[in-house]
Amino acid sequence: TLVPVRCIDNVVIGAGGAVAAAIDHARLQGCHIITMSLGGPVEGADLKRAIERAVKAGMIVLAAAGNCVPFVVYPAWDKNVIAIAGVNHKDKKWKGSSHGSKVDVSAPAENVYIARRNAPADTNKALVEPGQGTPFAVALTAGCAALWLARHGVPAVRAEAAKRGTTVHELFRSAVKKTVRKPASWPSNSLGAGIVDALALLKLSLAAIPAVAPASEANPG
């Protein structure tokens, strides 16, 4: 079930108070995954606390690394967020993708087919066109997270996380990084562990997920 939340008018955010309220709303609605196709240069205290509450409640939180700036934006750089960069069909960095050490994994971000509206009164609800940007990369990865939860079942995933003394969020981060596809000459220091591989992710058993390493802050300064 998708729960779309409109809380801002621009994907570039400031302190993120409205986004924090949206995250709390999603948590209180019982959502399992949060995907954010937005970001900015400021780490807001309210947003940071809302993200932490979501992760502690058993949610998986993902955000786009950013577009057309040379650093990972907030909230993607938060230690409690899985940051997604973008690649093209040649397995190279999408030219507009933000990059840096905080990126966890990458996913397709160039010529991704998406629903399109050209005007508020547009009556063609079947229009689909290519789009580009890390917002689409994170949406695809969030879809993989949903498939992962469905594959194993939420109770089993939560039980595995509890047994390890970690969170569902960190368990998924470890699983998705373990199962990436890594092309030759992959720049792991800027685009994460590799490119998300949904099939490999779903084939990995919960017991085979590597030990979870605690994430660190990665404010680009």
PDB file of N, CA and C in Angstrom, residues 18 52 54 56 60 77 92 94 166 193 201:
ATOM      1  N   ALA A  18       8.439  20.566   8.075  1.00  0.00           N
ATOM      2  CA  ALA A  18       7.271  19.948   7.447  1.00  0.00           C
ATOM      3  C   ALA A  18       7.543  18.489   7.092  1.00  0.00           C
ATOM      4  N   GLU A  52      15.088   9.511  13.438  1.00  0.00           N
ATOM      5  CA  GLU A  52      15.526   8.581  14.485  1.00  0.00           C
ATOM      6  C   GLU A  52      14.340   7.835  15.092  1.00  0.00           C
ATOM      7  N   ALA A  54      11.580   7.123  13.563  1.00  0.00           N
ATOM      8  CA  ALA A  54      11.106   6.181  12.554  1.00  0.00           C
ATOM      9  C   ALA A  54      11.939   4.901  12.557  1.00  0.00           C
ATOM     10  N   LYS A  56      13.817   3.725  14.991  1.00  0.00           N
ATOM     11  CA  LYS A  56      13.616   2.994  16.246  1.00  0.00           C
ATOM     12  C   LYS A  56      12.278   2.262  16.257  1.00  0.00           C
ATOM     13  N   ILE A  60      12.201   1.483   7.614  1.00  0.00           N
ATOM     14  CA  ILE A  60      13.361   1.654   6.734  1.00  0.00           C
ATOM     15  C   ILE A  60      13.248   3.043   6.121  1.00  0.00           C
ATOM     16  N   TRP A  77      22.451  12.444   4.120  1.00  0.00           N
ATOM     17  CA  TRP A  77      23.716  12.250   4.836  1.00  0.00           C
ATOM     18  C   TRP A  77      23.505  11.827   6.293  1.00  0.00           C
ATOM     19  N   LYS A  92      27.498   3.768 -15.247  1.00  0.00           N
ATOM     20  CA  LYS A  92      28.333   4.898 -14.862  1.00  0.00           C
ATOM     21  C   LYS A  92      27.483   5.895 -14.077  1.00  0.00           C
ATOM     22  N   TRP A  94      25.244   8.746 -13.137  1.00  0.00           N
ATOM     23  CA  TRP A  94      24.413   9.700 -13.845  1.00  0.00           C
ATOM     24  C   TRP A  94      25.051  11.070 -13.672  1.00  0.00           C
ATOM     25  N   THR A 166      19.811  -5.052  16.612  1.00  0.00           N
ATOM     26  CA  THR A 166      19.890  -3.949  15.670  1.00  0.00           C
ATOM     27  C   THR A 166      18.472  -3.571  15.223  1.00  0.00           C
ATOM     28  N   ALA A 193      28.325   0.939  -2.337  1.00  0.00           N
ATOM     29  CA  ALA A 193      28.846  -0.416  -2.494  1.00  0.00           C
ATOM     30  C   ALA A 193      28.683  -0.962  -3.904  1.00  0.00           C
ATOM     31  N   LEU A 201      19.090  -9.567  -3.847  1.00  0.00           N
ATOM     32  CA  LEU A 201      18.605  -9.155  -2.530  1.00  0.00           C
ATOM     33  C   LEU A 201      17.545 -10.126  -2.018  1.00  0.00           C
TER      34      LEU A 201
END
